[in-house]
Short mmCIF file of C-alpha atoms and ligand atoms in Angstrom, two decimals:
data_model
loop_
_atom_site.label_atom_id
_atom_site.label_comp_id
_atom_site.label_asym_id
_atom_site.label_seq_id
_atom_site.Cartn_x
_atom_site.Cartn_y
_atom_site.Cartn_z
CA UNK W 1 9.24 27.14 1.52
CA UNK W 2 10.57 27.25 5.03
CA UNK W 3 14.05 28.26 5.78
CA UNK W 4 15.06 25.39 7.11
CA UNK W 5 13.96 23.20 4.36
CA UNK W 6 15.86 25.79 2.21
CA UNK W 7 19.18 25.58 4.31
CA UNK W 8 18.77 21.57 4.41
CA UNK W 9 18.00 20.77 1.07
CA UNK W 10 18.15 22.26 -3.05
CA UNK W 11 14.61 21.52 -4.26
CA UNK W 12 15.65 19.69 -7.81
CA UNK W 13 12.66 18.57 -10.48
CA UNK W 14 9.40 17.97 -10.04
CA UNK W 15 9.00 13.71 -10.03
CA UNK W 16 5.52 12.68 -9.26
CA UNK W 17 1.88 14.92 -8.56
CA UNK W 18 -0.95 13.69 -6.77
CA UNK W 19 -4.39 15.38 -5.77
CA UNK W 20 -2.80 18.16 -3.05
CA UNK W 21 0.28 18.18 -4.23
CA UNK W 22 3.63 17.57 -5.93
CA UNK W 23 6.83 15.44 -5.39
CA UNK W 24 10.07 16.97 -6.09
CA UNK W 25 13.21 15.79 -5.88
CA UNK W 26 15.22 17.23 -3.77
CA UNK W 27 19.50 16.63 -2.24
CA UNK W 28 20.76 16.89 1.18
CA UNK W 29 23.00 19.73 1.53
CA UNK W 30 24.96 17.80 4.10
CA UNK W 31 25.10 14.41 3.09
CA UNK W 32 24.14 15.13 -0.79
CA UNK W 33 21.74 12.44 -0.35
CA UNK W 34 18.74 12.69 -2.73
CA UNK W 35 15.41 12.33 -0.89
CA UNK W 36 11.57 12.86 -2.33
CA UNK W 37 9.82 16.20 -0.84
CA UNK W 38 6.43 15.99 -1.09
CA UNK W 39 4.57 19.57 -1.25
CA UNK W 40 0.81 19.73 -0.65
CA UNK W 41 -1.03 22.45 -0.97
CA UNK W 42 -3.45 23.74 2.06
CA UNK W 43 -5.14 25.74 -0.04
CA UNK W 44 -6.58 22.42 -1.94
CA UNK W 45 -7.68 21.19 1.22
CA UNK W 46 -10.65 21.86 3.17
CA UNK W 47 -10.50 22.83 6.67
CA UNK W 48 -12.34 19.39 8.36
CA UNK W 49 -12.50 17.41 5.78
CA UNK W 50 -11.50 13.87 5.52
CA UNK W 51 -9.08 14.82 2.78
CA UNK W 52 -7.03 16.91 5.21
CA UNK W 53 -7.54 14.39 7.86
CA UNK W 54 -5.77 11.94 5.42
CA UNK W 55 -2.99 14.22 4.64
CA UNK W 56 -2.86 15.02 8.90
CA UNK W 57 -2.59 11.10 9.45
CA UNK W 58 0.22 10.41 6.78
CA UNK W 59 3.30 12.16 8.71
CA UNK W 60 1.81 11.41 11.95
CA UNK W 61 1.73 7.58 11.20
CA UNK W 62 4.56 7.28 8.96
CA UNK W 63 6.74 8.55 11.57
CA UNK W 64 5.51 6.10 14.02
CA UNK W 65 6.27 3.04 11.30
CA UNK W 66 9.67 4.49 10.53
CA UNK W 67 12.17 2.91 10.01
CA UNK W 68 10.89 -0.43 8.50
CA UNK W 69 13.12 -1.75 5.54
CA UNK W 70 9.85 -2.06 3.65
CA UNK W 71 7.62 1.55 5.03
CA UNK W 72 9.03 4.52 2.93
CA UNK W 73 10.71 6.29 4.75
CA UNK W 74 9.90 9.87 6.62
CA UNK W 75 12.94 12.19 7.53
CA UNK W 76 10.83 15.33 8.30
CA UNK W 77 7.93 17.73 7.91
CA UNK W 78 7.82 21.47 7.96
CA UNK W 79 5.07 23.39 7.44
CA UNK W 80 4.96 27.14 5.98
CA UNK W 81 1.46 29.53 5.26
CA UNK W 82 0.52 27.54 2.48
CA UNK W 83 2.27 24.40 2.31
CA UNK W 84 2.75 20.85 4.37
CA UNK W 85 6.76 19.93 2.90
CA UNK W 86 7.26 16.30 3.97
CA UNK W 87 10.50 14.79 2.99
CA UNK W 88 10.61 11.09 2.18
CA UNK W 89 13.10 8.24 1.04
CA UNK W 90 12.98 8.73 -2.49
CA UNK W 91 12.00 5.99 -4.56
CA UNK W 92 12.13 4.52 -7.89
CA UNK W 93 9.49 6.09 -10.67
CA UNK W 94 8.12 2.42 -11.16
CA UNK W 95 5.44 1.24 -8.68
CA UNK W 96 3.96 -2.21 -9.00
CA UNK W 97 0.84 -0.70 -10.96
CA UNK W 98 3.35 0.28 -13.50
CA UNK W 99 5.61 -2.63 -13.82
CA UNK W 100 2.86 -5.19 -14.21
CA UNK W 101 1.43 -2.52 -16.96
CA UNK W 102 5.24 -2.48 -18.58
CA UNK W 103 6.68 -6.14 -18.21
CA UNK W 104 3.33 -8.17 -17.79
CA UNK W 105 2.80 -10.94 -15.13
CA UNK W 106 5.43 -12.02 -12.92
CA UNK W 107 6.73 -15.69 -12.30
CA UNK W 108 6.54 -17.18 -8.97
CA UNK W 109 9.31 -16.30 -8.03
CA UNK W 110 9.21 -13.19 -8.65
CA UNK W 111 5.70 -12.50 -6.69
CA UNK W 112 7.04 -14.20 -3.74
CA UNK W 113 10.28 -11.51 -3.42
CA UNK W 114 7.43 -8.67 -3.80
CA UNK W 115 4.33 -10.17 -1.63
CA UNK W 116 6.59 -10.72 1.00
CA UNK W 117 8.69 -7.69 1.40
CA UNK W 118 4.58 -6.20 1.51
CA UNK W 119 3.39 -9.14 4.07
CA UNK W 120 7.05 -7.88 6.37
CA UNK W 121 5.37 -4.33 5.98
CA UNK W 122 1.91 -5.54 6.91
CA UNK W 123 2.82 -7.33 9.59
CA UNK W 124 5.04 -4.54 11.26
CA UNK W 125 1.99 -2.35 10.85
CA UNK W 126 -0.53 -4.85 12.58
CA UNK W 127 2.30 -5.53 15.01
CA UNK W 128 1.96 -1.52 16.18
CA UNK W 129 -2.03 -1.59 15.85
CA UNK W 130 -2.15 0.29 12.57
CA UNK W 131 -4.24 -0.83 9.45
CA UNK W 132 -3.58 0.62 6.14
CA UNK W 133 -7.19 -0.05 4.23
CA UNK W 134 -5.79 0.72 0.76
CA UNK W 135 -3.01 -1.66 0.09
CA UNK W 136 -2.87 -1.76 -4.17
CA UNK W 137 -0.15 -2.11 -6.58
CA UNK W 138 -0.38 1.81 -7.17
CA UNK W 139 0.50 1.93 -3.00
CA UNK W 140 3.71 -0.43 -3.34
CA UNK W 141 6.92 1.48 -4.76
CA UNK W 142 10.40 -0.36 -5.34
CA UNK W 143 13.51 1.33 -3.85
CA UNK W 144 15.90 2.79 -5.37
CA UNK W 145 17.86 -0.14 -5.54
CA UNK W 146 14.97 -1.80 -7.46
CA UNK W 147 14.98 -5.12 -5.35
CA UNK W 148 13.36 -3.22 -2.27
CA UNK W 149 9.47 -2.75 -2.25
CA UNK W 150 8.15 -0.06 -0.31
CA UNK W 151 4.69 0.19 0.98
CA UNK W 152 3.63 3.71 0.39
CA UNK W 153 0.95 6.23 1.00
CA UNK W 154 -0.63 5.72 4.46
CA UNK W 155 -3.75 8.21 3.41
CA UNK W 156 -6.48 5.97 4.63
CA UNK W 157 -4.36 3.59 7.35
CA UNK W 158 -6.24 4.46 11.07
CA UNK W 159 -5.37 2.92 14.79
CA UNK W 160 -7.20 0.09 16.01
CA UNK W 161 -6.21 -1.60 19.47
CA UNK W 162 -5.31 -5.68 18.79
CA UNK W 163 -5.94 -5.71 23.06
CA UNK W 164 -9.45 -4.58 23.08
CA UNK W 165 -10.57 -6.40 20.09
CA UNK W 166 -11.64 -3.04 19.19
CA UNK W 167 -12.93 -3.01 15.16
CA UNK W 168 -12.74 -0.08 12.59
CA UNK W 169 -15.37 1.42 10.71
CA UNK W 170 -15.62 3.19 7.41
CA UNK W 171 -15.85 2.55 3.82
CA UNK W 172 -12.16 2.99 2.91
CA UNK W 173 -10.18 1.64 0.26
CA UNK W 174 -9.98 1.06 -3.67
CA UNK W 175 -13.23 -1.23 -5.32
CA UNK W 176 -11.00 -4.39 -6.62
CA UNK W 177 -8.65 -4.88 -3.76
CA UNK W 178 -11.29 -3.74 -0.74
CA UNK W 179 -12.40 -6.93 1.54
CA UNK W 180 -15.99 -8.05 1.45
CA UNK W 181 -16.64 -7.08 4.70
CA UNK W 182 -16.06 -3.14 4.52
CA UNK W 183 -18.14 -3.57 1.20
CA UNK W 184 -20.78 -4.72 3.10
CA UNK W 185 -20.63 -2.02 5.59
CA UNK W 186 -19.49 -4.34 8.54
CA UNK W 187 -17.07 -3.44 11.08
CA UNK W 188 -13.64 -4.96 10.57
CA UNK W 189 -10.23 -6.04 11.92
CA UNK W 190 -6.73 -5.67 10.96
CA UNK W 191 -7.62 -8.48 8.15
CA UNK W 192 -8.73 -6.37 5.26
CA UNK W 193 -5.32 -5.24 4.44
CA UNK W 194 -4.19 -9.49 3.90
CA UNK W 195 -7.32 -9.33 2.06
CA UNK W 196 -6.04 -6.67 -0.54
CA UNK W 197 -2.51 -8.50 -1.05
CA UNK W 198 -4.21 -11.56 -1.92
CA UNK W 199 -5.62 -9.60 -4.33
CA UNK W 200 -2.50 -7.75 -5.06
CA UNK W 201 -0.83 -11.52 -5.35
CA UNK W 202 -3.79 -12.69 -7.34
CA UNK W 203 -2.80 -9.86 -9.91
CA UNK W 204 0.65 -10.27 -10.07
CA UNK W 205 0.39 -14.18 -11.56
CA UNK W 206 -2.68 -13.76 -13.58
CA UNK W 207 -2.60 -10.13 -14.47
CA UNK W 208 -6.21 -9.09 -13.98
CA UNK W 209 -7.79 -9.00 -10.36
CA UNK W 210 -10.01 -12.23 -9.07
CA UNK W 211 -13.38 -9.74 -8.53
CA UNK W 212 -14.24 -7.47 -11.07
CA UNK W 213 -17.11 -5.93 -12.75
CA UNK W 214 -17.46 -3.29 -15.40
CA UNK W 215 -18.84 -0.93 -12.90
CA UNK W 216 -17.87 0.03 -9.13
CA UNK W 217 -21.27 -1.90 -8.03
CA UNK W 218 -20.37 -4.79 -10.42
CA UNK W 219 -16.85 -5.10 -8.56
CA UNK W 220 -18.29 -4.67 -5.52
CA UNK W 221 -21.12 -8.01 -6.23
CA UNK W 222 -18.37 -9.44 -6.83
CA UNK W 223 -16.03 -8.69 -4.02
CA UNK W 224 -19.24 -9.73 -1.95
CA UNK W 225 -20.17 -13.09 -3.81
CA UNK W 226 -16.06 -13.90 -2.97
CA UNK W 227 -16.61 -16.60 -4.97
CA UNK W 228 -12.15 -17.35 -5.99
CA UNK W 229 -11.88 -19.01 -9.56
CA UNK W 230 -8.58 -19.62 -10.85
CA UNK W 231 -9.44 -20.30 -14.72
CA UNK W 232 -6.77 -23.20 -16.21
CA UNK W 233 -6.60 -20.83 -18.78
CA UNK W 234 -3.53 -18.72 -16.68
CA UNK W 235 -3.26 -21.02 -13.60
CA UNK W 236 -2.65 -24.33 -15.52
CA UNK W 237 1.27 -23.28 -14.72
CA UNK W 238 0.92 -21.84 -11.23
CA UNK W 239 1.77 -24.00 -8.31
CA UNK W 240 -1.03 -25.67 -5.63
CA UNK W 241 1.10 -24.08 -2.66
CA UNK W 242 0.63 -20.50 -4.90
CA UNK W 243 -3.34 -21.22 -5.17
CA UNK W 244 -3.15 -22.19 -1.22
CA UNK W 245 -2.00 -19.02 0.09
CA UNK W 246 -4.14 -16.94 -2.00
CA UNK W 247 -7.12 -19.19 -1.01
CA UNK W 248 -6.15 -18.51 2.75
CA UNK W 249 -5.40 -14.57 2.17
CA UNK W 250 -8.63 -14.21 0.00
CA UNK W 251 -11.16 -16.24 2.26
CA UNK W 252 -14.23 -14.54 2.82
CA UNK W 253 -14.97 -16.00 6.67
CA UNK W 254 -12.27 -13.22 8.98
CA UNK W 255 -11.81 -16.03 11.90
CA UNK W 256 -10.35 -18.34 9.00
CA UNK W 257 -8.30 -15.35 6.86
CA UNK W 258 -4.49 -16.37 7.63
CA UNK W 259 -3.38 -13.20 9.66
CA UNK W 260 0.16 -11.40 7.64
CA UNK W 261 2.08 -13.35 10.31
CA UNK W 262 0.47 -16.38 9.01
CA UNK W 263 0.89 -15.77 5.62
CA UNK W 264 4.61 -15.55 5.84
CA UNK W 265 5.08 -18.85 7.69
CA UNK W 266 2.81 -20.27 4.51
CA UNK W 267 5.29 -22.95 2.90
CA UNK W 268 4.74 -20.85 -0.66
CA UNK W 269 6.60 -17.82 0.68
CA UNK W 270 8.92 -19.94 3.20
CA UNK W 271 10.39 -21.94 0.43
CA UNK W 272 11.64 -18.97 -1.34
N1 LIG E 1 8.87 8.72 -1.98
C1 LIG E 1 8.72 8.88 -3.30
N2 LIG E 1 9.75 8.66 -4.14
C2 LIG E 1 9.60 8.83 -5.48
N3 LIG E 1 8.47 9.22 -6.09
C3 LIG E 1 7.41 9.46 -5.30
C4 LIG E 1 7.46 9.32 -3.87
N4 LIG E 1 6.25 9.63 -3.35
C5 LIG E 1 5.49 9.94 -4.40
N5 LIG E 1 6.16 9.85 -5.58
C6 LIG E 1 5.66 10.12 -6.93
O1 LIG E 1 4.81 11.23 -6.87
C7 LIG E 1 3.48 10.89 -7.32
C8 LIG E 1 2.46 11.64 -6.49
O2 LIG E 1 2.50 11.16 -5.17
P1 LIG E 1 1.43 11.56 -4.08
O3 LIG E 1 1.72 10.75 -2.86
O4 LIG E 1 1.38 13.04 -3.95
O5 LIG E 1 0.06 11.20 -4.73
P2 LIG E 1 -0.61 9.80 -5.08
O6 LIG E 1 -0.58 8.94 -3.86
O7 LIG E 1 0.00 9.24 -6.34
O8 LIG E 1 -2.07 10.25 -5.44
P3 LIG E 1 -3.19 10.87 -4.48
O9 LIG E 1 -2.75 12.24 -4.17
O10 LIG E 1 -4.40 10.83 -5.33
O11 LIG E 1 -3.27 9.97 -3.28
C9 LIG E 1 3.41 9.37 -7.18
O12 LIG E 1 2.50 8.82 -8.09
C10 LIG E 1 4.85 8.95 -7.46
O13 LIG E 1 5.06 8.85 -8.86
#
């Protein structure tokens, strides 16, 4: 561990581990703030590989996002012989993927306070010509506070230039949330990440996703066909307005796909 991180902050326990590395909790000697430091590993990374590109682009573009009420947060990396330390606001345990596994589906209501703290995100992203190609519940983390979402884990997100028209290329992204056009090995815009919280919507109010398959190329048929049911079954009590939005967030044409700005001027989310 670098000095510095040592004089700024008491490493506390270990809260979280992903593929390169681990989370710990850690407090500000100054303020006494707690924040989350997340440790990764160089030696689990190989040199040129797109896995350390991904952990290269995370700092680099969180810090460009930062502050947004709804990006997590990035205070500062340092980096030592065999470690990348990146300190972080410090969330809650429970992301979305977790709370719809604990408590079920969520009203209305309570989609619309998640979907468009995630939309605000979005937006802000698209605003500064980043895309983040893996938006899923797993990827959206609640504050501290618990009423805050935070979008999380900016892996995968790249630059594209809204000027230019310029697209992005690359299969990138999870099987049930990824838009039918990377699955079909198109070049794409901005778009796919509305495209993934429709499906992240869809999920919350019928809790199971609206393409899937028992297989990766089953989902993916499926994400390709497009083809939006909402089966009376679990929609019988969920509102037109609800089924508009994810109608205009999940439509398979790009030109017609309501941009994140679009989708928070929907009447759903503004009459919240
Ligand atoms: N800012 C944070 N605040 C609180 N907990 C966090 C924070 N960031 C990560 N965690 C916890 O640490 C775990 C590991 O996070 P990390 O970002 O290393 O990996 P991941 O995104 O879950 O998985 P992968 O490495 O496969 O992408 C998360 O699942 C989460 O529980």
């Amino acid at each position: 561990m670098t000095e510095a991180l040592k004089r700024e902050y008491q490493v506390c326990e270990e809260i979280g581990r992903g593929r390169f590395g681990t989370v710990f909790r850690c407090i500000s000697r100054i303020s006494g703030d707690s924040f989350a430091l997340k440790s990764i590993d160089k030696s689990l990374i190989s040199g040129d590989s797109l896995d350390s590109q991904c952990i290269l682009t995370e700092p680099k573009i969180l810090q460009f996002l930062s502050p947004h009420p709804h990006v997590v947060q990035i205070f500062s990396t340092h980096e030592d012989d065999s470690h990348l330390h990146i300190v972080l606001e410090l969330c809650s345990s429970q992301d979305l993927y977790r709370r719809i596994i604990d408590n079920g589906v969520f009203s209305e209501s309570e989609s619309r306070v998640v979907i468009t703290q995630v939309l605000q995100a979005i937006s802000h992203m698209h605003n500064l010509g980043i895309v983040h190609r893996d938006i899923k519940p797993d990827n959206i983390m609640f504050s501290s506070d618990e009423n805050l979402v935070k979008l999380t884990d900016f892996g995968s997100a790249d630059f594209f230039s809204k000027e230019s028209g310029e697209l992005v290329r690359g299969v990138v992204g999870t099987p049930y949330y990824v838009a039918p056009e990377v699955v079909a090995g198109l070049d794409y815009n901005e778009k796919v990440d509305v495209w993934s919280a429709g499906v992240v919507l869809y999920i919350m109010l019928a809790g199971f996703p609206p393409f899937y398959g028992d297989t990766v190329t089953d989902i993916f048929e499926a994400v390709l066909r497009g083809n939006l049911r909402f089966p009376t079954r679990v929609f019988k009590s969920v509102s037109s307005m609800a089924k508009d939005l994810l109608r205009r967030m999940l439509c398979k044409d790009v030109s017609r796909r309501f941009s994140a700005d679009q989708a928070l001027r929907h009447a759903w989310i503004t009459s919240g």
